[in-house]
Amino acid sequence: MGTLGKALGVGGAFIAGSGTLREFLLNRARSFIFTTGSPPALAAGAHAALRILEDEGWRRHRLRKNAEHLRSGIAALGHPVDPALAG
């Protein structure tokens, strides 16, 4: 299961699995059955964001450099920077 909100900038989530898992969830997951489907625009936005991630790797590199710069700047001010792993 993954969410699309932070990394891709759209709402929604996905579950990757076998056809058997898909059928099970379609037939047994009450929260899925009684939920309104996402609008097509969200799927298009996620698809476009995935294309950008694949085609424009420089963006990831720049983001990593910006994060390193921020982290070192905060540490230089005397504030500890401890990453918190979630999930």
PDB file of N, CA and C in Angstrom:
ATOM      1  N   MET A   1       0.844  -1.165   0.000  1.00  0.00           N
ATOM      2  CA  MET A   1       0.000   0.000   0.000  1.00  0.00           C
ATOM      3  C   MET A   1       0.888   1.226   0.000  1.00  0.00           C
ATOM      4  N   GLY A   2       0.497   2.188  -0.766  1.00  0.00           N
ATOM      5  CA  GLY A   2       1.223   3.447  -0.804  1.00  0.00           C
ATOM      6  C   GLY A   2       0.253   4.601  -0.954  1.00  0.00           C
ATOM      7  N   THR A   3       0.686   5.753  -0.476  1.00  0.00           N
ATOM      8  CA  THR A   3      -0.143   6.941  -0.621  1.00  0.00           C
ATOM      9  C   THR A   3       0.444   7.830  -1.705  1.00  0.00           C
ATOM     10  N   LEU A   4      -0.385   8.658  -2.282  1.00  0.00           N
ATOM     11  CA  LEU A   4       0.045   9.517  -3.380  1.00  0.00           C
ATOM     12  C   LEU A   4       0.145  10.978  -2.964  1.00  0.00           C
ATOM     13  N   GLY A   5      -0.186  11.264  -1.710  1.00  0.00           N
ATOM     14  CA  GLY A   5      -0.293  12.650  -1.277  1.00  0.00           C
ATOM     15  C   GLY A   5       1.012  13.405  -1.161  1.00  0.00           C
ATOM     16  N   LYS A   6       2.024  12.839  -0.545  1.00  0.00           N
ATOM     17  CA  LYS A   6       3.238  13.609  -0.305  1.00  0.00           C
ATOM     18  C   LYS A   6       4.168  13.602  -1.505  1.00  0.00           C
ATOM     19  N   ALA A   7       4.552  12.456  -1.970  1.00  0.00           N
ATOM     20  CA  ALA A   7       5.542  12.378  -3.048  1.00  0.00           C
ATOM     21  C   ALA A   7       4.995  12.824  -4.393  1.00  0.00           C
ATOM     22  N   LEU A   8       3.740  12.546  -4.670  1.00  0.00           N
ATOM     23  CA  LEU A   8       3.196  12.853  -5.989  1.00  0.00           C
ATOM     24  C   LEU A   8       2.294  14.076  -6.008  1.00  0.00           C
ATOM     25  N   GLY A   9       1.930  14.581  -4.853  1.00  0.00           N
ATOM     26  CA  GLY A   9       1.144  15.803  -4.803  1.00  0.00           C
ATOM     27  C   GLY A   9      -0.318  15.655  -5.178  1.00  0.00           C
ATOM     28  N   VAL A  10      -0.851  14.462  -5.109  1.00  0.00           N
ATOM     29  CA  VAL A  10      -2.277  14.243  -5.375  1.00  0.00           C
ATOM     30  C   VAL A  10      -2.862  13.444  -4.222  1.00  0.00           C
ATOM     31  N   GLY A  11      -4.172  13.340  -4.162  1.00  0.00           N
ATOM     32  CA  GLY A  11      -4.812  12.553  -3.124  1.00  0.00           C
ATOM     33  C   GLY A  11      -4.971  11.112  -3.555  1.00  0.00           C
ATOM     34  N   GLY A  12      -5.206  10.259  -2.600  1.00  0.00           N
ATOM     35  CA  GLY A  12      -5.477   8.864  -2.918  1.00  0.00           C
ATOM     36  C   GLY A  12      -4.357   7.939  -2.492  1.00  0.00           C
ATOM     37  N   ALA A  13      -4.571   6.673  -2.770  1.00  0.00           N
ATOM     38  CA  ALA A  13      -3.605   5.641  -2.400  1.00  0.00           C
ATOM     39  C   ALA A  13      -3.769   4.460  -3.342  1.00  0.00           C
ATOM     40  N   PHE A  14      -2.874   3.501  -3.209  1.00  0.00           N
ATOM     41  CA  PHE A  14      -2.960   2.303  -4.034  1.00  0.00           C
ATOM     42  C   PHE A  14      -2.512   1.093  -3.230  1.00  0.00           C
ATOM     43  N   ILE A  15      -2.940  -0.056  -3.667  1.00  0.00           N
ATOM     44  CA  ILE A  15      -2.477  -1.328  -3.116  1.00  0.00           C
ATOM     45  C   ILE A  15      -2.000  -2.163  -4.289  1.00  0.00           C
ATOM     46  N   ALA A  16      -0.775  -2.625  -4.227  1.00  0.00           N
ATOM     47  CA  ALA A  16      -0.225  -3.489  -5.269  1.00  0.00           C
ATOM     48  C   ALA A  16      -0.291  -4.926  -4.767  1.00  0.00           C
ATOM     49  N   GLY A  17      -0.775  -5.811  -5.601  1.00  0.00           N
ATOM     50  CA  GLY A  17      -0.870  -7.206  -5.187  1.00  0.00           C
ATOM     51  C   GLY A  17      -1.343  -8.086  -6.328  1.00  0.00           C
ATOM     52  N   SER A  18      -1.534  -9.320  -6.008  1.00  0.00           N
ATOM     53  CA  SER A  18      -1.962 -10.309  -6.998  1.00  0.00           C
ATOM     54  C   SER A  18      -3.429 -10.104  -7.372  1.00  0.00           C
ATOM     55  N   GLY A  19      -3.839 -10.778  -8.424  1.00  0.00           N
ATOM     56  CA  GLY A  19      -5.241 -10.748  -8.823  1.00  0.00           C
ATOM     57  C   GLY A  19      -6.144 -11.300  -7.739  1.00  0.00           C
ATOM     58  N   THR A  20      -5.651 -12.302  -7.019  1.00  0.00           N
ATOM     59  CA  THR A  20      -6.428 -12.887  -5.922  1.00  0.00           C
ATOM     60  C   THR A  20      -6.662 -11.852  -4.828  1.00  0.00           C
ATOM     61  N   LEU A  21      -5.617 -11.116  -4.475  1.00  0.00           N
ATOM     62  CA  LEU A  21      -5.762 -10.062  -3.461  1.00  0.00           C
ATOM     63  C   LEU A  21      -6.736  -8.998  -3.946  1.00  0.00           C
ATOM     64  N   ARG A  22      -6.625  -8.620  -5.205  1.00  0.00           N
ATOM     65  CA  ARG A  22      -7.530  -7.615  -5.769  1.00  0.00           C
ATOM     66  C   ARG A  22      -8.977  -8.070  -5.646  1.00  0.00           C
ATOM     67  N   GLU A  23      -9.262  -9.281  -6.053  1.00  0.00           N
ATOM     68  CA  GLU A  23     -10.631  -9.805  -5.978  1.00  0.00           C
ATOM     69  C   GLU A  23     -11.123  -9.861  -4.538  1.00  0.00           C
ATOM     70  N   PHE A  24     -10.246 -10.281  -3.624  1.00  0.00           N
ATOM     71  CA  PHE A  24     -10.623 -10.349  -2.213  1.00  0.00           C
ATOM     72  C   PHE A  24     -11.007  -8.962  -1.701  1.00  0.00           C
ATOM     73  N   LEU A  25     -10.172  -7.969  -1.988  1.00  0.00           N
ATOM     74  CA  LEU A  25     -10.453  -6.616  -1.509  1.00  0.00           C
ATOM     75  C   LEU A  25     -11.712  -6.038  -2.142  1.00  0.00           C
ATOM     76  N   LEU A  26     -11.914  -6.302  -3.431  1.00  0.00           N
ATOM     77  CA  LEU A  26     -13.119  -5.806  -4.094  1.00  0.00           C
ATOM     78  C   LEU A  26     -14.384  -6.391  -3.482  1.00  0.00           C
ATOM     79  N   ASN A  27     -14.309  -7.618  -3.019  1.00  0.00           N
ATOM     80  CA  ASN A  27     -15.494  -8.293  -2.493  1.00  0.00           C
ATOM     81  C   ASN A  27     -15.645  -8.228  -0.981  1.00  0.00           C
ATOM     82  N   ARG A  28     -14.575  -7.939  -0.256  1.00  0.00           N
ATOM     83  CA  ARG A  28     -14.635  -8.017   1.207  1.00  0.00           C
ATOM     84  C   ARG A  28     -14.308  -6.732   1.957  1.00  0.00           C
ATOM     85  N   ALA A  29     -13.659  -5.799   1.328  1.00  0.00           N
ATOM     86  CA  ALA A  29     -13.235  -4.586   2.035  1.00  0.00           C
ATOM     87  C   ALA A  29     -14.386  -3.584   2.072  1.00  0.00           C
ATOM     88  N   ARG A  30     -15.116  -3.579   3.174  1.00  0.00           N
ATOM     89  CA  ARG A  30     -16.304  -2.732   3.285  1.00  0.00           C
ATOM     90  C   ARG A  30     -15.972  -1.254   3.098  1.00  0.00           C
ATOM     91  N   SER A  31     -14.823  -0.819   3.610  1.00  0.00           N
ATOM     92  CA  SER A  31     -14.471   0.600   3.466  1.00  0.00           C
ATOM     93  C   SER A  31     -14.238   0.954   1.998  1.00  0.00           C
ATOM     94  N   PHE A  32     -13.805  -0.013   1.203  1.00  0.00           N
ATOM     95  CA  PHE A  32     -13.630   0.223  -0.235  1.00  0.00           C
ATOM     96  C   PHE A  32     -14.975   0.188  -0.955  1.00  0.00           C
ATOM     97  N   ILE A  33     -15.794  -0.767  -0.605  1.00  0.00           N
ATOM     98  CA  ILE A  33     -17.075  -0.952  -1.281  1.00  0.00           C
ATOM     99  C   ILE A  33     -17.955   0.287  -1.136  1.00  0.00           C
ATOM    100  N   PHE A  34     -17.938   0.904   0.033  1.00  0.00           N
ATOM    101  CA  PHE A  34     -18.816   2.038   0.300  1.00  0.00           C
ATOM    102  C   PHE A  34     -18.107   3.386   0.147  1.00  0.00           C
ATOM    103  N   THR A  35     -17.038   3.420  -0.609  1.00  0.00           N
ATOM    104  CA  THR A  35     -16.298   4.655  -0.843  1.00  0.00           C
ATOM    105  C   THR A  35     -16.497   5.111  -2.277  1.00  0.00           C
ATOM    106  N   THR A  36     -16.629   6.404  -2.451  1.00  0.00           N
ATOM    107  CA  THR A  36     -16.733   6.966  -3.794  1.00  0.00           C
ATOM    108  C   THR A  36     -15.371   6.894  -4.469  1.00  0.00           C
ATOM    109  N   GLY A  37     -15.355   6.511  -5.713  1.00  0.00           N
ATOM    110  CA  GLY A  37     -14.102   6.417  -6.457  1.00  0.00           C
ATOM    111  C   GLY A  37     -13.454   7.774  -6.664  1.00  0.00           C
ATOM    112  N   SER A  38     -12.171   7.755  -6.857  1.00  0.00           N
ATOM    113  CA  SER A  38     -11.433   8.992  -7.109  1.00  0.00           C
ATOM    114  C   SER A  38     -11.767   9.526  -8.496  1.00  0.00           C
ATOM    115  N   PRO A  39     -11.767  10.833  -8.642  1.00  0.00           N
ATOM    116  CA  PRO A  39     -12.037  11.405  -9.964  1.00  0.00           C
ATOM    117  C   PRO A  39     -10.889  11.107 -10.936  1.00  0.00           C
ATOM    118  N   PRO A  40     -11.191  11.005 -12.216  1.00  0.00           N
ATOM    119  CA  PRO A  40     -10.153  10.729 -13.211  1.00  0.00           C
ATOM    120  C   PRO A  40      -9.014  11.749 -13.199  1.00  0.00           C
ATOM    121  N   ALA A  41      -9.305  12.981 -12.816  1.00  0.00           N
ATOM    122  CA  ALA A  41      -8.254  14.003 -12.780  1.00  0.00           C
ATOM    123  C   ALA A  41      -7.150  13.634 -11.793  1.00  0.00           C
ATOM    124  N   LEU A  42      -7.506  12.978 -10.679  1.00  0.00           N
ATOM    125  CA  LEU A  42      -6.487  12.545  -9.723  1.00  0.00           C
ATOM    126  C   LEU A  42      -5.580  11.486 -10.332  1.00  0.00           C
ATOM    127  N   ALA A  43      -6.166  10.544 -11.048  1.00  0.00           N
ATOM    128  CA  ALA A  43      -5.359   9.511 -11.708  1.00  0.00           C
ATOM    129  C   ALA A  43      -4.443  10.145 -12.751  1.00  0.00           C
ATOM    130  N   ALA A  44      -4.960  11.109 -13.491  1.00  0.00           N
ATOM    131  CA  ALA A  44      -4.142  11.790 -14.499  1.00  0.00           C
ATOM    132  C   ALA A  44      -3.000  12.564 -13.839  1.00  0.00           C
ATOM    133  N   GLY A  45      -3.288  13.199 -12.711  1.00  0.00           N
ATOM    134  CA  GLY A  45      -2.246  13.926 -11.982  1.00  0.00           C
ATOM    135  C   GLY A  45      -1.167  13.000 -11.460  1.00  0.00           C
ATOM    136  N   ALA A  46      -1.572  11.852 -10.909  1.00  0.00           N
ATOM    137  CA  ALA A  46      -0.601  10.870 -10.416  1.00  0.00           C
ATOM    138  C   ALA A  46       0.241  10.332 -11.569  1.00  0.00           C
ATOM    139  N   HIS A  47      -0.402  10.060 -12.690  1.00  0.00           N
ATOM    140  CA  HIS A  47       0.320   9.552 -13.860  1.00  0.00           C
ATOM    141  C   HIS A  47       1.345  10.572 -14.351  1.00  0.00           C
ATOM    142  N   ALA A  48       0.953  11.831 -14.413  1.00  0.00           N
ATOM    143  CA  ALA A  48       1.877  12.886 -14.841  1.00  0.00           C
ATOM    144  C   ALA A  48       3.041  13.020 -13.863  1.00  0.00           C
ATOM    145  N   ALA A  49       2.757  12.945 -12.563  1.00  0.00           N
ATOM    146  CA  ALA A  49       3.814  13.046 -11.557  1.00  0.00           C
ATOM    147  C   ALA A  49       4.785  11.876 -11.668  1.00  0.00           C
ATOM    148  N   LEU A  50       4.276  10.678 -11.917  1.00  0.00           N
ATOM    149  CA  LEU A  50       5.160   9.519 -12.100  1.00  0.00           C
ATOM    150  C   LEU A  50       6.056   9.700 -13.318  1.00  0.00           C
ATOM    151  N   ARG A  51       5.499  10.233 -14.386  1.00  0.00           N
ATOM    152  CA  ARG A  51       6.304  10.497 -15.591  1.00  0.00           C
ATOM    153  C   ARG A  51       7.428  11.488 -15.286  1.00  0.00           C
ATOM    154  N   ILE A  52       7.106  12.528 -14.539  1.00  0.00           N
ATOM    155  CA  ILE A  52       8.122  13.522 -14.178  1.00  0.00           C
ATOM    156  C   ILE A  52       9.208  12.878 -13.322  1.00  0.00           C
ATOM    157  N   LEU A  53       8.815  12.048 -12.354  1.00  0.00           N
ATOM    158  CA  LEU A  53       9.801  11.361 -11.514  1.00  0.00           C
ATOM    159  C   LEU A  53      10.735  10.495 -12.343  1.00  0.00           C
ATOM    160  N   GLU A  54      10.195   9.821 -13.342  1.00  0.00           N
ATOM    161  CA  GLU A  54      11.006   8.946 -14.184  1.00  0.00           C
ATOM    162  C   GLU A  54      11.894   9.742 -15.140  1.00  0.00           C
ATOM    163  N   ASP A  55      11.362  10.798 -15.729  1.00  0.00           N
ATOM    164  CA  ASP A  55      12.061  11.512 -16.798  1.00  0.00           C
ATOM    165  C   ASP A  55      12.973  12.634 -16.310  1.00  0.00           C
ATOM    166  N   GLU A  56      12.739  13.141 -15.119  1.00  0.00           N
ATOM    167  CA  GLU A  56      13.475  14.314 -14.654  1.00  0.00           C
ATOM    168  C   GLU A  56      14.144  14.031 -13.310  1.00  0.00           C
ATOM    169  N   GLY A  57      15.111  13.112 -13.347  1.00  0.00           N
ATOM    170  CA  GLY A  57      15.823  12.719 -12.135  1.00  0.00           C
ATOM    171  C   GLY A  57      16.557  13.862 -11.456  1.00  0.00           C
ATOM    172  N   TRP A  58      16.878  14.911 -12.215  1.00  0.00           N
ATOM    173  CA  TRP A  58      17.569  16.053 -11.623  1.00  0.00           C
ATOM    174  C   TRP A  58      16.749  16.679 -10.509  1.00  0.00           C
ATOM    175  N   ARG A  59      15.426  16.543 -10.581  1.00  0.00           N
ATOM    176  CA  ARG A  59      14.578  17.121  -9.537  1.00  0.00           C
ATOM    177  C   ARG A  59      14.810  16.419  -8.192  1.00  0.00           C
ATOM    178  N   ARG A  60      14.931  15.093  -8.218  1.00  0.00           N
ATOM    179  CA  ARG A  60      15.209  14.351  -6.983  1.00  0.00           C
ATOM    180  C   ARG A  60      16.568  14.749  -6.419  1.00  0.00           C
ATOM    181  N   HIS A  61      17.552  14.873  -7.305  1.00  0.00           N
ATOM    182  CA  HIS A  61      18.895  15.261  -6.878  1.00  0.00           C
ATOM    183  C   HIS A  61      18.868  16.651  -6.228  1.00  0.00           C
ATOM    184  N   ARG A  62      18.175  17.584  -6.849  1.00  0.00           N
ATOM    185  CA  ARG A  62      18.082  18.946  -6.311  1.00  0.00           C
ATOM    186  C   ARG A  62      17.362  18.952  -4.964  1.00  0.00           C
ATOM    187  N   LEU A  63      16.285  18.186  -4.845  1.00  0.00           N
ATOM    188  CA  LEU A  63      15.557  18.098  -3.580  1.00  0.00           C
ATOM    189  C   LEU A  63      16.456  17.543  -2.477  1.00  0.00           C
ATOM    190  N   ARG A  64      17.231  16.507  -2.812  1.00  0.00           N
ATOM    191  CA  ARG A  64      18.138  15.918  -1.827  1.00  0.00           C
ATOM    192  C   ARG A  64      19.170  16.951  -1.378  1.00  0.00           C
ATOM    193  N   LYS A  65      19.720  17.708  -2.331  1.00  0.00           N
ATOM    194  CA  LYS A  65      20.699  18.745  -1.990  1.00  0.00           C
ATOM    195  C   LYS A  65      20.067  19.834  -1.121  1.00  0.00           C
ATOM    196  N   ASN A  66      18.849  20.242  -1.450  1.00  0.00           N
ATOM    197  CA  ASN A  66      18.150  21.250  -0.642  1.00  0.00           C
ATOM    198  C   ASN A  66      17.915  20.746   0.775  1.00  0.00           C
ATOM    199  N   ALA A  67      17.529  19.473   0.908  1.00  0.00           N
ATOM    200  CA  ALA A  67      17.294  18.891   2.234  1.00  0.00           C
ATOM    201  C   ALA A  67      18.589  18.838   3.037  1.00  0.00           C
ATOM    202  N   GLU A  68      19.692  18.481   2.387  1.00  0.00           N
ATOM    203  CA  GLU A  68      20.990  18.455   3.073  1.00  0.00           C
ATOM    204  C   GLU A  68      21.382  19.857   3.533  1.00  0.00           C
ATOM    205  N   HIS A  69      21.154  20.843   2.689  1.00  0.00           N
ATOM    206  CA  HIS A  69      21.473  22.235   3.028  1.00  0.00           C
ATOM    207  C   HIS A  69      20.644  22.703   4.232  1.00  0.00           C
ATOM    208  N   LEU A  70      19.352  22.402   4.222  1.00  0.00           N
ATOM    209  CA  LEU A  70      18.476  22.768   5.336  1.00  0.00           C
ATOM    210  C   LEU A  70      18.929  22.086   6.624  1.00  0.00           C
ATOM    211  N   ARG A  71      19.201  20.784   6.529  1.00  0.00           N
ATOM    212  CA  ARG A  71      19.616  20.015   7.702  1.00  0.00           C
ATOM    213  C   ARG A  71      20.906  20.582   8.295  1.00  0.00           C
ATOM    214  N   SER A  72      21.888  20.873   7.451  1.00  0.00           N
ATOM    215  CA  SER A  72      23.156  21.396   7.971  1.00  0.00           C
ATOM    216  C   SER A  72      22.978  22.808   8.536  1.00  0.00           C
ATOM    217  N   GLY A  73      22.102  23.614   7.929  1.00  0.00           N
ATOM    218  CA  GLY A  73      21.839  24.950   8.449  1.00  0.00           C
ATOM    219  C   GLY A  73      21.174  24.922   9.813  1.00  0.00           C
ATOM    220  N   ILE A  74      20.226  24.027   9.991  1.00  0.00           N
ATOM    221  CA  ILE A  74      19.552  23.895  11.290  1.00  0.00           C
ATOM    222  C   ILE A  74      20.530  23.389  12.341  1.00  0.00           C
ATOM    223  N   ALA A  75      21.364  22.419  11.955  1.00  0.00           N
ATOM    224  CA  ALA A  75      22.361  21.885  12.891  1.00  0.00           C
ATOM    225  C   ALA A  75      23.366  22.971  13.271  1.00  0.00           C
ATOM    226  N   ALA A  76      23.737  23.841  12.328  1.00  0.00           N
ATOM    227  CA  ALA A  76      24.683  24.921  12.611  1.00  0.00           C
ATOM    228  C   ALA A  76      24.116  25.922  13.611  1.00  0.00           C
ATOM    229  N   LEU A  77      22.808  26.026  13.690  1.00  0.00           N
ATOM    230  CA  LEU A  77      22.163  26.909  14.667  1.00  0.00           C
ATOM    231  C   LEU A  77      22.093  26.277  16.051  1.00  0.00           C
ATOM    232  N   GLY A  78      22.558  25.033  16.156  1.00  0.00           N
ATOM    233  CA  GLY A  78      22.572  24.354  17.443  1.00  0.00           C
ATOM    234  C   GLY A  78      21.347  23.520  17.733  1.00  0.00           C
ATOM    235  N   HIS A  79      20.528  23.314  16.737  1.00  0.00           N
ATOM    236  CA  HIS A  79      19.335  22.494  16.916  1.00  0.00           C
ATOM    237  C   HIS A  79      19.604  21.088  16.391  1.00  0.00           C
ATOM    238  N   PRO A  80      19.315  20.078  17.186  1.00  0.00           N
ATOM    239  CA  PRO A  80      19.539  18.712  16.705  1.00  0.00           C
ATOM    240  C   PRO A  80      18.548  18.351  15.592  1.00  0.00           C
ATOM    241  N   VAL A  81      19.039  17.638  14.628  1.00  0.00           N
ATOM    242  CA  VAL A  81      18.196  17.185  13.522  1.00  0.00           C
ATOM    243  C   VAL A  81      18.204  15.665  13.541  1.00  0.00           C
ATOM    244  N   ASP A  82      17.098  15.090  13.965  1.00  0.00           N
ATOM    245  CA  ASP A  82      16.972  13.639  14.031  1.00  0.00           C
ATOM    246  C   ASP A  82      15.828  13.213  13.130  1.00  0.00           C
ATOM    247  N   PRO A  83      16.141  12.502  12.059  1.00  0.00           N
ATOM    248  CA  PRO A  83      15.045  12.044  11.194  1.00  0.00           C
ATOM    249  C   PRO A  83      14.168  11.035  11.925  1.00  0.00           C
ATOM    250  N   ALA A  84      12.890  11.111  11.688  1.00  0.00           N
ATOM    251  CA  ALA A  84      11.940  10.178  12.293  1.00  0.00           C
ATOM    252  C   ALA A  84      11.388   9.281  11.197  1.00  0.00           C
ATOM    253  N   LEU A  85      11.620   7.994  11.323  1.00  0.00           N
ATOM    254  CA  LEU A  85      11.099   7.047  10.353  1.00  0.00           C
ATOM    255  C   LEU A  85       9.679   6.666  10.735  1.00  0.00           C
ATOM    256  N   ALA A  86       8.803   6.693   9.772  1.00  0.00           N
ATOM    257  CA  ALA A  86       7.407   6.326  10.008  1.00  0.00           C
ATOM    258  C   ALA A  86       7.037   5.182   9.084  1.00  0.00           C
ATOM    259  N   GLY A  87       6.204   4.286   9.589  1.00  0.00           N
ATOM    260  CA  GLY A  87       5.715   3.216   8.727  1.00  0.00           C
ATOM    261  C   GLY A  87       6.395   1.973   8.868  1.00  0.00           C
TER     262      GLY A  87
END
